[in-house]
mmCIF file of C-alpha atoms in Angstrom:
data_model
loop_
_atom_site.group_PDB
_atom_site.id
_atom_site.type_symbol
_atom_site.label_atom_id
_atom_site.label_comp_id
_atom_site.label_asym_id
_atom_site.label_seq_id
_atom_site.Cartn_x
_atom_site.Cartn_y
_atom_site.Cartn_z
ATOM 1 C CA UNK A 4 -19.083 -14.363 6.557
ATOM 2 C CA UNK A 5 -22.289 -12.721 7.758
ATOM 3 C CA UNK A 6 -23.926 -10.773 4.920
ATOM 4 C CA UNK A 7 -27.129 -9.666 6.632
ATOM 5 C CA UNK A 8 -27.453 -7.717 9.879
ATOM 6 C CA UNK A 9 -30.566 -9.740 10.682
ATOM 7 C CA UNK A 10 -28.352 -12.831 10.977
ATOM 8 C CA UNK A 11 -26.446 -11.429 13.972
ATOM 9 C CA UNK A 12 -27.098 -13.045 17.320
ATOM 10 C CA UNK A 13 -27.760 -10.939 20.414
ATOM 11 C CA UNK A 14 -24.126 -10.876 21.548
ATOM 12 C CA UNK A 15 -22.991 -9.813 18.091
ATOM 13 C CA UNK A 16 -25.607 -7.060 17.952
ATOM 14 C CA UNK A 17 -24.444 -5.775 21.318
ATOM 15 C CA UNK A 18 -20.807 -5.826 20.128
ATOM 16 C CA UNK A 19 -21.782 -3.916 16.994
ATOM 17 C CA UNK A 20 -23.546 -1.300 19.124
ATOM 18 C CA UNK A 21 -20.496 -0.946 21.370
ATOM 19 C CA UNK A 22 -18.144 -0.628 18.383
ATOM 20 C CA UNK A 23 -20.390 1.985 16.761
ATOM 21 C CA UNK A 24 -20.333 4.080 19.952
ATOM 22 C CA UNK A 25 -16.535 3.841 20.130
ATOM 23 C CA UNK A 26 -15.883 5.104 16.585
ATOM 24 C CA UNK A 27 -18.993 7.241 15.973
ATOM 25 C CA UNK A 28 -17.085 10.530 15.949
ATOM 26 C CA UNK A 29 -14.727 9.272 13.222
ATOM 27 C CA UNK A 30 -17.330 7.821 10.860
ATOM 28 C CA UNK A 31 -18.319 9.372 7.544
ATOM 29 C CA UNK A 32 -21.966 9.784 6.609
ATOM 30 C CA UNK A 33 -22.025 6.731 4.329
ATOM 31 C CA UNK A 34 -20.236 4.397 6.760
ATOM 32 C CA UNK A 35 -23.157 2.399 8.139
ATOM 33 C CA UNK A 36 -23.484 -0.750 10.250
ATOM 34 C CA UNK A 37 -22.543 -2.925 7.274
ATOM 35 C CA UNK A 38 -19.284 -0.999 7.073
ATOM 36 C CA UNK A 39 -18.664 -1.571 10.786
ATOM 37 C CA UNK A 40 -19.552 -5.241 10.429
ATOM 38 C CA UNK A 41 -16.547 -5.799 8.151
ATOM 39 C CA UNK A 42 -14.154 -4.579 10.855
ATOM 40 C CA UNK A 43 -15.788 -6.758 13.474
ATOM 41 C CA UNK A 44 -15.655 -9.855 11.281
ATOM 42 C CA UNK A 45 -11.979 -9.175 10.590
ATOM 43 C CA UNK A 46 -11.316 -9.273 14.345
ATOM 44 C CA UNK A 47 -13.622 -12.141 15.350
ATOM 45 C CA UNK A 48 -16.155 -9.728 16.862
ATOM 46 C CA UNK A 49 -13.703 -8.228 19.335
ATOM 47 C CA UNK A 50 -14.821 -4.599 19.662
ATOM 48 C CA UNK A 51 -11.531 -3.468 21.208
ATOM 49 C CA UNK A 52 -9.435 -5.050 18.447
ATOM 50 C CA UNK A 53 -11.783 -3.663 15.804
ATOM 51 C CA UNK A 54 -11.487 -0.208 17.357
ATOM 52 C CA UNK A 55 -7.685 -0.412 17.331
ATOM 53 C CA UNK A 56 -7.652 -1.700 13.737
ATOM 54 C CA UNK A 57 -10.005 1.071 12.614
ATOM 55 C CA UNK A 58 -7.960 3.820 14.271
ATOM 56 C CA UNK A 59 -4.724 2.466 12.831
ATOM 57 C CA UNK A 60 -6.436 2.631 9.459
ATOM 58 C CA UNK A 61 -7.314 6.288 10.009
ATOM 59 C CA UNK A 62 -3.610 6.964 10.531
ATOM 60 C CA UNK A 63 -2.699 5.082 7.330
ATOM 61 C CA UNK A 64 -5.379 6.941 5.384
ATOM 62 C CA UNK A 65 -3.956 10.244 6.582
ATOM 63 C CA UNK A 66 -0.366 9.218 5.835
ATOM 64 C CA UNK A 67 -1.222 8.133 2.274
ATOM 65 C CA UNK A 68 -3.881 10.835 1.833
ATOM 66 C CA UNK A 69 -6.391 8.233 0.667
ATOM 67 C CA UNK A 70 -9.333 10.580 1.113
ATOM 68 C CA UNK A 71 -8.153 12.585 -1.897
ATOM 69 C CA UNK A 72 -7.273 9.815 -4.355
ATOM 70 C CA UNK A 73 -10.614 9.998 -6.169
ATOM 71 C CA UNK A 74 -10.394 13.759 -6.594
ATOM 72 C CA UNK A 75 -8.787 15.594 -9.543
ATOM 73 C CA UNK A 76 -5.951 16.680 -7.240
ATOM 74 C CA UNK A 77 -4.477 13.166 -7.243
ATOM 75 C CA UNK A 78 -2.077 12.641 -10.123
ATOM 76 C CA UNK A 79 -0.562 9.121 -9.993
ATOM 77 C CA UNK A 80 3.050 8.835 -11.147
ATOM 78 C CA UNK A 81 3.180 8.186 -14.888
ATOM 79 C CA UNK A 82 5.239 5.025 -14.457
ATOM 80 C CA UNK A 83 2.468 3.476 -12.333
ATOM 81 C CA UNK A 84 -0.232 4.418 -14.826
ATOM 82 C CA UNK A 85 1.755 2.869 -17.669
ATOM 83 C CA UNK A 86 3.392 -0.153 -16.054
ATOM 84 C CA UNK A 87 1.613 -1.220 -12.856
ATOM 85 C CA UNK A 88 -0.695 -4.059 -13.986
ATOM 86 C CA UNK A 89 -4.432 -3.934 -13.454
ATOM 87 C CA UNK A 90 -7.671 -2.152 -14.190
ATOM 88 C CA UNK A 91 -11.428 -2.367 -13.741
ATOM 89 C CA UNK A 92 -13.519 -3.944 -16.456
ATOM 90 C CA UNK A 93 -17.178 -4.934 -16.170
ATOM 91 C CA UNK A 94 -19.230 -6.513 -13.381
ATOM 92 C CA UNK A 95 -20.050 -10.051 -12.325
ATOM 93 C CA UNK A 96 -23.597 -11.435 -12.611
ATOM 94 C CA UNK A 97 -24.498 -9.990 -9.210
ATOM 95 C CA UNK A 98 -23.209 -6.514 -10.035
ATOM 96 C CA UNK A 99 -19.826 -6.569 -8.277
ATOM 97 C CA UNK A 100 -17.029 -4.648 -10.065
ATOM 98 C CA UNK A 101 -14.230 -6.726 -11.585
ATOM 99 C CA UNK A 102 -10.555 -5.850 -11.212
ATOM 100 C CA UNK A 103 -8.417 -7.604 -13.817
ATOM 101 C CA UNK A 104 -4.825 -7.938 -12.596
ATOM 102 C CA UNK A 105 -2.182 -9.372 -14.999
ATOM 103 C CA UNK A 106 0.195 -9.685 -12.037
ATOM 104 C CA UNK A 107 2.535 -12.039 -13.874
ATOM 105 C CA UNK A 108 3.656 -9.082 -15.998
ATOM 106 C CA UNK A 109 4.752 -6.841 -13.124
ATOM 107 C CA UNK A 110 8.317 -5.503 -13.055
ATOM 108 C CA UNK A 111 9.097 -5.330 -9.343
ATOM 109 C CA UNK A 112 12.679 -4.171 -9.871
ATOM 110 C CA UNK A 113 11.627 -1.399 -12.222
ATOM 111 C CA UNK A 114 8.882 -0.203 -9.870
ATOM 112 C CA UNK A 115 11.173 -0.053 -6.867
ATOM 113 C CA UNK A 116 13.733 1.941 -8.847
ATOM 114 C CA UNK A 117 11.119 4.359 -10.197
ATOM 115 C CA UNK A 118 8.800 5.265 -7.308
ATOM 116 C CA UNK A 119 8.749 5.211 -3.546
ATOM 117 C CA UNK A 120 6.948 2.443 -1.719
ATOM 118 C CA UNK A 121 4.329 4.896 -0.416
ATOM 119 C CA UNK A 122 3.611 5.975 -4.006
ATOM 120 C CA UNK A 123 2.806 2.360 -4.843
ATOM 121 C CA UNK A 124 0.655 1.938 -1.731
ATOM 122 C CA UNK A 125 -1.259 5.129 -2.454
ATOM 123 C CA UNK A 126 -1.894 3.980 -6.030
ATOM 124 C CA UNK A 127 -3.194 0.652 -4.715
ATOM 125 C CA UNK A 128 -5.346 2.598 -2.286
ATOM 126 C CA UNK A 129 -6.693 4.513 -5.273
ATOM 127 C CA UNK A 130 -7.685 1.215 -6.921
ATOM 128 C CA UNK A 131 -9.375 0.085 -3.698
ATOM 129 C CA UNK A 132 -11.319 3.324 -3.355
ATOM 130 C CA UNK A 133 -12.322 3.226 -7.024
ATOM 131 C CA UNK A 134 -13.628 -0.321 -6.609
ATOM 132 C CA UNK A 135 -15.780 0.738 -3.657
ATOM 133 C CA UNK A 136 -17.036 3.733 -5.614
ATOM 134 C CA UNK A 137 -18.039 1.519 -8.544
ATOM 135 C CA UNK A 138 -19.798 -0.854 -6.130
ATOM 136 C CA UNK A 139 -21.763 2.024 -4.556
ATOM 137 C CA UNK A 140 -22.803 3.309 -7.993
ATOM 138 C CA UNK A 141 -23.984 -0.158 -9.023
ATOM 139 C CA UNK A 142 -25.890 -0.551 -5.751
ATOM 140 C CA UNK A 143 -27.651 2.754 -6.354
ATOM 141 C CA UNK A 144 -28.445 1.723 -9.927
ATOM 142 C CA UNK A 145 -29.811 -1.729 -9.060
ATOM 143 C CA UNK A 146 -31.244 -1.158 -5.600
ATOM 144 C CA UNK A 147 -29.226 -4.132 -4.346
ATOM 145 C CA UNK A 148 -26.405 -4.230 -1.817
ATOM 146 C CA UNK A 149 -23.100 -4.266 -3.715
ATOM 147 C CA UNK A 150 -20.021 -3.783 -1.548
ATOM 148 C CA UNK A 151 -17.216 -6.055 -2.763
ATOM 149 C CA UNK A 152 -14.892 -6.480 -5.739
ATOM 150 C CA UNK A 153 -14.068 -9.540 -7.846
ATOM 151 C CA UNK A 154 -10.419 -10.048 -8.790
ATOM 152 C CA UNK A 155 -9.155 -11.940 -11.846
ATOM 153 C CA UNK A 156 -5.494 -12.625 -11.110
ATOM 154 C CA UNK A 157 -3.675 -13.496 -14.346
ATOM 155 C CA UNK A 158 -0.383 -15.196 -13.432
ATOM 156 C CA UNK A 159 0.943 -15.718 -16.970
ATOM 157 C CA UNK A 160 4.599 -14.681 -16.979
ATOM 158 C CA UNK A 161 5.227 -15.400 -13.293
ATOM 159 C CA UNK A 162 8.811 -16.567 -12.861
ATOM 160 C CA UNK A 163 11.810 -16.720 -10.562
ATOM 161 C CA UNK A 164 12.415 -12.977 -10.980
ATOM 162 C CA UNK A 165 9.141 -12.383 -9.132
ATOM 163 C CA UNK A 166 10.452 -14.237 -6.060
ATOM 164 C CA UNK A 167 13.056 -11.485 -5.582
ATOM 165 C CA UNK A 168 12.973 -10.519 -1.898
ATOM 166 C CA UNK A 169 12.248 -6.769 -2.159
ATOM 167 C CA UNK A 170 9.542 -7.452 -4.755
ATOM 168 C CA UNK A 171 7.839 -10.028 -2.545
ATOM 169 C CA UNK A 172 8.067 -7.587 0.372
ATOM 170 C CA UNK A 173 6.371 -4.898 -1.737
ATOM 171 C CA UNK A 174 3.566 -7.254 -2.747
ATOM 172 C CA UNK A 175 3.045 -8.283 0.866
ATOM 173 C CA UNK A 176 2.874 -4.617 1.879
ATOM 174 C CA UNK A 177 0.089 -4.157 -0.662
ATOM 175 C CA UNK A 178 -1.698 -7.248 0.671
ATOM 176 C CA UNK A 179 -1.396 -5.859 4.199
ATOM 177 C CA UNK A 180 -2.774 -2.504 3.027
ATOM 178 C CA UNK A 181 -5.925 -4.226 1.785
ATOM 179 C CA UNK A 182 -6.290 -6.536 4.772
ATOM 180 C CA UNK A 183 -5.849 -3.823 7.409
ATOM 181 C CA UNK A 184 -7.634 -0.938 5.714
ATOM 182 C CA UNK A 185 -10.236 -2.517 3.438
ATOM 183 C CA UNK A 186 -11.467 -5.591 5.343
ATOM 184 C CA UNK A 187 -13.879 -7.785 3.399
ATOM 185 C CA UNK A 188 -12.981 -6.001 0.161
ATOM 186 C CA UNK A 189 -12.649 -9.062 -2.061
ATOM 187 C CA UNK A 190 -15.700 -11.091 -3.044
ATOM 188 C CA UNK A 191 -13.803 -13.698 -5.057
ATOM 189 C CA UNK A 192 -10.237 -13.987 -6.333
ATOM 190 C CA UNK A 193 -9.887 -16.082 -9.490
ATOM 191 C CA UNK A 194 -6.313 -17.194 -10.204
ATOM 192 C CA UNK A 195 -5.799 -18.115 -13.854
ATOM 193 C CA UNK A 196 -2.825 -19.369 -15.923
ATOM 194 C CA UNK A 197 -0.898 -20.280 -12.791
ATOM 195 C CA UNK A 198 2.545 -21.728 -13.697
ATOM 196 C CA UNK A 199 4.365 -24.448 -11.766
ATOM 197 C CA UNK A 200 6.158 -21.856 -9.664
ATOM 198 C CA UNK A 201 2.886 -20.402 -8.367
ATOM 199 C CA UNK A 202 2.672 -22.562 -5.175
ATOM 200 C CA UNK A 203 6.110 -21.323 -4.099
ATOM 201 C CA UNK A 204 5.089 -17.710 -4.695
ATOM 202 C CA UNK A 205 1.772 -18.189 -2.908
ATOM 203 C CA UNK A 206 3.506 -19.643 0.158
ATOM 204 C CA UNK A 207 5.465 -16.380 0.493
ATOM 205 C CA UNK A 208 2.231 -14.376 0.481
ATOM 206 C CA UNK A 209 -0.111 -16.545 2.561
ATOM 207 C CA UNK A 210 1.118 -15.338 5.991
ATOM 208 C CA UNK A 211 -0.059 -11.829 5.086
ATOM 209 C CA UNK A 212 -3.579 -12.876 4.077
ATOM 210 C CA UNK A 213 -6.544 -13.307 6.389
ATOM 211 C CA UNK A 214 -8.401 -16.611 6.505
ATOM 212 C CA UNK A 215 -11.351 -14.852 4.900
ATOM 213 C CA UNK A 216 -9.232 -13.767 1.914
ATOM 214 C CA UNK A 217 -7.588 -17.170 1.537
ATOM 215 C CA UNK A 218 -11.003 -18.827 1.492
ATOM 216 C CA UNK A 219 -12.046 -16.624 -1.416
ATOM 217 C CA UNK A 220 -9.144 -17.639 -3.668
ATOM 218 C CA UNK A 221 -10.120 -20.048 -6.450
ATOM 219 C CA UNK A 222 -7.266 -21.442 -8.553
ATOM 220 C CA UNK A 223 -8.747 -22.324 -11.930
ATOM 221 C CA UNK A 224 -7.382 -24.921 -14.343
ATOM 222 C CA UNK A 225 -7.148 -25.050 -18.129
ATOM 223 C CA UNK A 226 -10.904 -24.523 -18.398
ATOM 224 C CA UNK A 227 -10.653 -21.141 -16.690
ATOM 225 C CA UNK A 228 -12.574 -19.353 -19.438
ATOM 226 C CA UNK A 229 -15.602 -21.582 -18.932
ATOM 227 C CA UNK A 230 -15.272 -21.295 -15.160
ATOM 228 C CA UNK A 231 -15.214 -17.492 -15.286
ATOM 229 C CA UNK A 232 -18.394 -17.456 -17.359
ATOM 230 C CA UNK A 233 -20.261 -19.161 -14.507
ATOM 231 C CA UNK A 234 -19.861 -15.924 -12.575
ATOM 232 C CA UNK A 235 -19.399 -13.296 -15.296
ATOM 233 C CA UNK A 236 -21.374 -12.662 -18.488
ATOM 234 C CA UNK A 237 -19.383 -12.573 -21.726
ATOM 235 C CA UNK A 238 -20.118 -8.888 -22.286
ATOM 236 C CA UNK A 239 -18.287 -8.129 -19.035
ATOM 237 C CA UNK A 240 -15.083 -9.911 -20.023
ATOM 238 C CA UNK A 241 -12.502 -8.802 -22.607
ATOM 239 C CA UNK A 242 -12.093 -11.134 -25.591
ATOM 240 C CA UNK A 243 -8.607 -11.861 -24.293
ATOM 241 C CA UNK A 244 -10.224 -13.514 -21.272
ATOM 242 C CA UNK A 245 -12.903 -15.406 -23.168
ATOM 243 C CA UNK A 246 -15.578 -12.711 -23.337
ATOM 244 C CA UNK A 247 -16.936 -10.382 -25.985
ATOM 245 C CA UNK A 248 -15.481 -7.091 -24.756
ATOM 246 C CA UNK A 249 -13.328 -5.299 -27.315
ATOM 247 C CA UNK A 250 -11.870 -1.810 -27.235
ATOM 248 C CA UNK A 251 -11.137 -0.301 -30.686
ATOM 249 C CA UNK A 252 -10.258 -3.725 -32.090
ATOM 250 C CA UNK A 253 -8.122 -4.439 -29.014
ATOM 251 C CA UNK A 254 -9.200 -7.783 -27.470
ATOM 252 C CA UNK A 255 -7.213 -6.957 -24.313
ATOM 253 C CA UNK A 256 -9.111 -3.691 -23.728
ATOM 254 C CA UNK A 257 -5.802 -2.019 -22.874
ATOM 255 C CA UNK A 258 -7.385 1.396 -22.433
ATOM 256 C CA UNK A 259 -9.035 0.024 -19.259
ATOM 257 C CA UNK A 260 -6.512 -2.609 -18.138
ATOM 258 C CA UNK A 261 -2.758 -2.030 -17.796
ATOM 259 C CA UNK A 262 -0.747 -5.088 -18.807
ATOM 260 C CA UNK A 263 2.533 -4.122 -17.160
ATOM 261 C CA UNK A 264 5.835 -4.923 -18.829
ATOM 262 C CA UNK A 265 9.478 -4.023 -18.314
ATOM 263 C CA UNK A 266 9.908 -0.453 -17.093
ATOM 264 C CA UNK A 267 12.436 1.583 -19.120
ATOM 265 C CA UNK A 268 15.434 2.799 -17.116
ATOM 266 C CA UNK A 269 14.530 6.338 -18.167
ATOM 267 C CA UNK A 270 11.961 6.212 -15.350
ATOM 268 C CA UNK A 271 14.570 5.282 -12.736
ATOM 269 C CA UNK A 272 15.004 8.057 -10.159
ATOM 270 C CA UNK A 273 18.668 7.485 -9.303
ATOM 271 C CA UNK A 274 20.381 8.763 -12.436
ATOM 272 C CA UNK A 275 23.645 9.969 -10.872
ATOM 273 C CA UNK A 276 26.217 7.233 -10.094
ATOM 274 C CA UNK A 277 26.326 6.335 -6.421
ATOM 275 C CA UNK A 278 28.677 8.589 -4.455
ATOM 276 C CA UNK A 279 28.805 11.278 -7.143
ATOM 277 C CA UNK A 280 25.918 13.543 -6.127
ATOM 278 C CA UNK A 281 26.993 17.143 -5.588
ATOM 279 C CA UNK A 282 27.327 18.137 -1.947
ATOM 280 C CA UNK A 283 26.729 14.633 -0.614
ATOM 281 C CA UNK A 284 28.650 12.776 2.093
ATOM 282 C CA UNK A 285 29.567 9.094 2.021
ATOM 283 C CA UNK A 286 29.535 7.110 5.260
ATOM 284 C CA UNK A 287 29.637 3.479 6.348
ATOM 285 C CA UNK A 288 27.261 2.235 9.047
ATOM 286 C CA UNK A 289 28.717 -0.907 10.585
ATOM 287 C CA UNK A 290 26.599 -3.978 11.220
ATOM 288 C CA UNK A 291 24.616 -3.753 14.444
ATOM 289 C CA UNK A 292 25.372 -0.014 14.742
ATOM 290 C CA UNK A 293 23.848 3.333 13.870
ATOM 291 C CA UNK A 294 25.189 6.628 12.580
ATOM 292 C CA UNK A 295 24.016 9.884 14.195
ATOM 293 C CA UNK A 296 24.356 13.154 12.301
ATOM 294 C CA UNK A 297 23.862 16.179 14.560
ATOM 295 C CA UNK A 298 22.139 19.304 13.256
ATOM 296 C CA UNK A 299 22.028 22.466 15.364
ATOM 297 C CA UNK A 300 18.872 24.526 14.883
ATOM 298 C CA UNK A 301 18.915 28.093 16.209
ATOM 299 C CA UNK A 302 15.615 29.446 14.904
ATOM 300 C CA UNK A 303 12.142 28.038 15.667
ATOM 301 C CA UNK A 304 10.326 27.041 12.493
ATOM 302 C CA UNK A 305 13.518 26.012 10.707
ATOM 303 C CA UNK A 306 13.325 23.149 8.244
ATOM 304 C CA UNK A 307 15.651 20.128 8.241
ATOM 305 C CA UNK A 308 15.652 18.507 4.807
ATOM 306 C CA UNK A 309 17.395 15.335 3.710
ATOM 307 C CA UNK A 310 18.228 13.257 0.693
ATOM 308 C CA UNK A 311 19.986 9.913 0.949
ATOM 309 C CA UNK A 312 20.444 6.564 -0.708
ATOM 310 C CA UNK A 313 22.290 3.364 0.129
ATOM 311 C CA UNK A 314 24.559 1.366 -2.095
ATOM 312 C CA UNK A 315 23.062 -2.117 -1.955
ATOM 313 C CA UNK A 316 20.764 -2.609 1.033
ATOM 314 C CA UNK A 317 17.981 -0.909 2.969
ATOM 315 C CA UNK A 318 18.609 1.122 6.120
ATOM 316 C CA UNK A 319 16.616 2.494 9.038
ATOM 317 C CA UNK A 320 16.050 6.238 9.228
ATOM 318 C CA UNK A 321 14.639 8.513 11.922
ATOM 319 C CA UNK A 322 15.008 11.896 13.643
ATOM 320 C CA UNK A 323 15.271 12.789 17.339
ATOM 321 C CA UNK A 324 15.489 15.919 19.457
ATOM 322 C CA UNK A 325 18.525 15.685 21.720
ATOM 323 C CA UNK A 326 17.977 15.251 25.445
ATOM 324 C CA UNK A 327 20.312 18.198 26.039
ATOM 325 C CA UNK A 328 17.654 20.400 24.461
ATOM 326 C CA UNK A 329 14.787 19.094 26.585
ATOM 327 C CA UNK A 330 14.144 20.230 30.105
ATOM 328 C CA UNK A 331 13.901 17.490 32.745
ATOM 329 C CA UNK A 332 14.222 14.702 30.193
ATOM 330 C CA UNK A 333 16.970 12.122 30.106
ATOM 331 C CA UNK A 334 16.092 10.453 26.802
ATOM 332 C CA UNK A 335 15.864 11.858 23.303
ATOM 333 C CA UNK A 336 12.427 12.722 21.966
ATOM 334 C CA UNK A 337 11.435 10.723 18.891
ATOM 335 C CA UNK A 338 10.202 13.073 16.163
ATOM 336 C CA UNK A 339 10.299 10.715 13.195
ATOM 337 C CA UNK A 340 10.189 7.032 14.221
ATOM 338 C CA UNK A 341 12.847 4.749 12.794
ATOM 339 C CA UNK A 342 11.579 2.993 9.666
ATOM 340 C CA UNK A 343 13.466 0.756 7.267
ATOM 341 C CA UNK A 344 13.706 2.397 3.858
ATOM 342 C CA UNK A 345 14.428 0.766 0.492
ATOM 343 C CA UNK A 346 16.862 3.552 -0.349
ATOM 344 C CA UNK A 347 19.013 1.193 -2.411
ATOM 345 C CA UNK A 348 16.440 1.609 -5.193
ATOM 346 C CA UNK A 349 15.051 5.123 -4.911
ATOM 347 C CA UNK A 350 16.676 8.144 -3.208
ATOM 348 C CA UNK A 351 14.784 9.080 -0.059
ATOM 349 C CA UNK A 352 13.859 12.759 0.278
ATOM 350 C CA UNK A 353 11.958 14.538 3.011
ATOM 351 C CA UNK A 354 11.821 17.370 5.506
ATOM 352 C CA UNK A 355 10.610 18.185 9.000
ATOM 353 C CA UNK A 356 9.745 21.460 10.710
ATOM 354 C CA UNK A 357 11.633 22.170 13.919
ATOM 355 C CA UNK A 358 9.316 23.712 16.490
ATOM 356 C CA UNK A 359 12.092 24.716 18.877
ATOM 357 C CA UNK A 360 15.815 25.507 18.710
ATOM 358 C CA UNK A 361 18.256 22.846 19.821
ATOM 359 C CA UNK A 362 20.282 19.861 18.715
ATOM 360 C CA UNK A 363 18.540 17.441 16.354
ATOM 361 C CA UNK A 364 19.822 13.942 15.655
ATOM 362 C CA UNK A 365 19.387 12.437 12.188
ATOM 363 C CA UNK A 366 19.923 8.695 12.618
ATOM 364 C CA UNK A 367 20.832 6.067 10.032
ATOM 365 C CA UNK A 368 20.086 2.807 11.787
ATOM 366 C CA UNK A 369 21.693 -0.541 10.996
ATOM 367 C CA UNK A 370 21.214 -2.076 14.433
ATOM 368 C CA UNK A 371 18.913 -4.767 13.017
ATOM 369 C CA UNK A 372 21.615 -6.167 10.715
ATOM 370 C CA UNK A 373 24.274 -8.356 12.291
ATOM 371 C CA UNK A 374 25.785 -9.447 8.980
ATOM 372 C CA UNK A 375 25.896 -6.534 6.561
ATOM 373 C CA UNK A 376 27.385 -3.074 6.872
ATOM 374 C CA UNK A 377 25.657 -0.307 4.902
ATOM 375 C CA UNK A 378 27.154 2.442 2.784
ATOM 376 C CA UNK A 379 25.022 5.572 2.702
ATOM 377 C CA UNK A 380 25.307 8.716 0.603
ATOM 378 C CA UNK A 381 23.488 11.612 2.231
ATOM 379 C CA UNK A 382 22.951 15.341 2.232
ATOM 380 C CA UNK A 383 21.261 17.146 5.119
ATOM 381 C CA UNK A 384 20.459 20.861 5.123
ATOM 382 C CA UNK A 385 18.940 23.273 7.626
ATOM 383 C CA UNK A 386 16.946 26.230 6.352
ATOM 384 C CA UNK A 387 16.887 28.747 9.198
ATOM 385 C CA UNK A 388 14.852 31.593 7.748
ATOM 386 C CA UNK A 389 13.496 33.707 10.640
ATOM 387 C CA UNK A 390 9.697 33.843 10.657
ATOM 388 C CA UNK A 391 9.709 37.600 11.358
ATOM 389 C CA UNK A 392 12.371 38.574 8.802
ATOM 390 C CA UNK A 393 11.855 41.778 6.801
ATOM 391 C CA UNK A 394 13.049 42.740 3.331
#
């Protein structure tokens, strides 16, 4: 990886200039050529691919509202603060922030029953933004360029339960979030206490990691404490990890690092037995099929709201405006693209504003499954309050 702009050849400098011109209007004041260089290196110096990757990232940032995660307005769900492993502690010898991640203690099942996937991704985005903020502060303090984060990945506790499909899918979504939105984020990734099952788990993750990230992973053996000290001073490591850091007689420094654990069912969002929610409708969506629920909207500005969950499996969900409503159009207009939702764990809630009257189609999509039918419990409401109503 190129660390210095002076090391770019003439073609690379020209590509950087072209990329800068393409995205100039979307850049923040502190996003300099070194920032742009990370996107180019992630795409093998293809300005068009870098431009597409960057603009896709802008959409993700807006969807997850990542620009606000370091402000007081962001309040992470309590269950993530208490049970999602990880936290920043200290800096390596070159000033890079260290994120300690006791991943082996994560409760994938509990997380997926307690929060939505986007809540998890936003929380991970918060960690990423915090790491970059700490790096910028250290750079300002030292006068050196600090722009990456060191990860200590503690795999103690990793077992077969962590190879559960939905949990692996969630982890890979987090990996993709970092790869596609924070290129070049990791400086080094130290894997410690890896059990025998680790290679199998790693093979499930590798397809979602860039070559750059994979090259930064160092799997340490039984002498991991001594190996870590080659890169990190003792004062910047908790006692639990072979250093001298201690927080109120706590060698784990738990006030800074969350160590995960089993999530109590009291945090689970689906507390009513399936099929028993008041006002809900039960329906079966056959394999390879979809279920359309029509909603007639008479007043512009009306709100369609929904709440649904599935019994055992995920399902696709989206919203369309019927072709019968649209002038000179033969196909339905896609308002909310079909996305697969893990509604078997957490009830899915949402709403959409209807700009025009007409027939709206709420679709539960199972066309991708040729083996399993899906049972869905749903409630859909239309709030048609006129915008010019008077008391």
